[in-house]
């Protein structure tokens, strides 16, 4: 089968990850939005479903949201 992560890494020339959209949105808020400052942020999203990402700032900076705890 196709290894989509490797295919994206090869095509883009940079490491690729596949991460939950709510986790990445929470990461974006911690890095550049309303979540800047606090050490822990709870991001909740409601659209076609309900999602969330409790995120520690130091974890997000290290993992890009993928290791949100």
Coordinates of C-alpha atoms in Angstrom, one line a residue:
X1 CA 0.0 0.0 0.0
X2 CA 0.9 3.6 -0.3
X3 CA 2.8 5.2 2.6
X4 CA 1.2 8.7 2.4
X5 CA 3.5 10.2 5.0
X6 CA 6.6 9.1 3.1
X7 CA 5.0 10.2 -0.2
X8 CA 4.3 13.7 1.2
X9 CA 7.8 13.9 2.7
X10 CA 9.4 12.9 -0.6
X11 CA 7.2 15.3 -2.6
X12 CA 7.6 18.3 -0.3
X13 CA 11.2 17.7 0.7
X14 CA 10.4 18.2 4.4
X15 CA 9.2 15.8 7.1
X16 CA 5.4 15.3 7.0
X17 CA 3.0 14.3 9.8
X18 CA -0.7 13.5 9.7
X19 CA -2.4 15.0 12.7
X20 CA -6.0 15.5 13.9
X21 CA -7.4 18.9 12.7
X22 CA -8.5 19.9 16.3
X23 CA -5.0 19.2 17.6
X24 CA -3.5 21.4 14.9
X25 CA -6.0 24.2 15.5
X26 CA -5.1 24.1 19.2
X27 CA -1.5 24.2 18.3
X28 CA -2.1 27.3 16.1
X29 CA -3.9 29.1 18.9
X30 CA -1.0 28.3 21.3
X31 CA 1.7 29.4 18.8
X32 CA 0.0 32.5 17.3
X33 CA -3.5 33.1 18.6
X34 CA -5.6 33.5 21.7
X35 CA -3.8 30.6 23.5
X36 CA -0.5 32.4 23.8
X37 CA 0.6 32.9 27.4
X38 CA -1.2 30.2 29.4
X39 CA 0.7 27.0 30.0
X40 CA -2.3 24.9 29.3
X41 CA -5.0 25.6 26.7
X42 CA -8.2 23.7 26.0
X43 CA -9.3 24.1 22.3
X44 CA -12.8 23.0 21.4
X45 CA -14.2 22.9 17.9
X46 CA -17.7 22.3 16.7
X47 CA -18.3 21.9 12.9
X48 CA -19.2 18.7 11.2
X49 CA -18.4 17.0 14.5
X50 CA -17.1 18.0 17.9
X51 CA -13.4 17.9 18.6
X52 CA -10.9 19.1 21.2
X53 CA -7.3 19.4 22.0
X54 CA -6.1 20.0 25.5
X55 CA -2.6 21.3 24.8
X56 CA 0.5 22.1 26.9
X57 CA 2.5 24.9 25.4
X58 CA 5.9 23.1 25.8
X59 CA 4.5 19.9 24.2
X60 CA 3.0 21.8 21.2
X61 CA 6.2 23.7 20.5
X62 CA 8.1 20.3 20.4
X63 CA 5.6 18.2 18.5
X64 CA 3.5 20.6 16.4
X65 CA 0.4 19.5 18.2
X66 CA 0.8 15.9 17.5
X67 CA 1.7 15.1 21.1
X68 CA -1.0 17.3 22.7
X69 CA -1.6 16.2 26.3

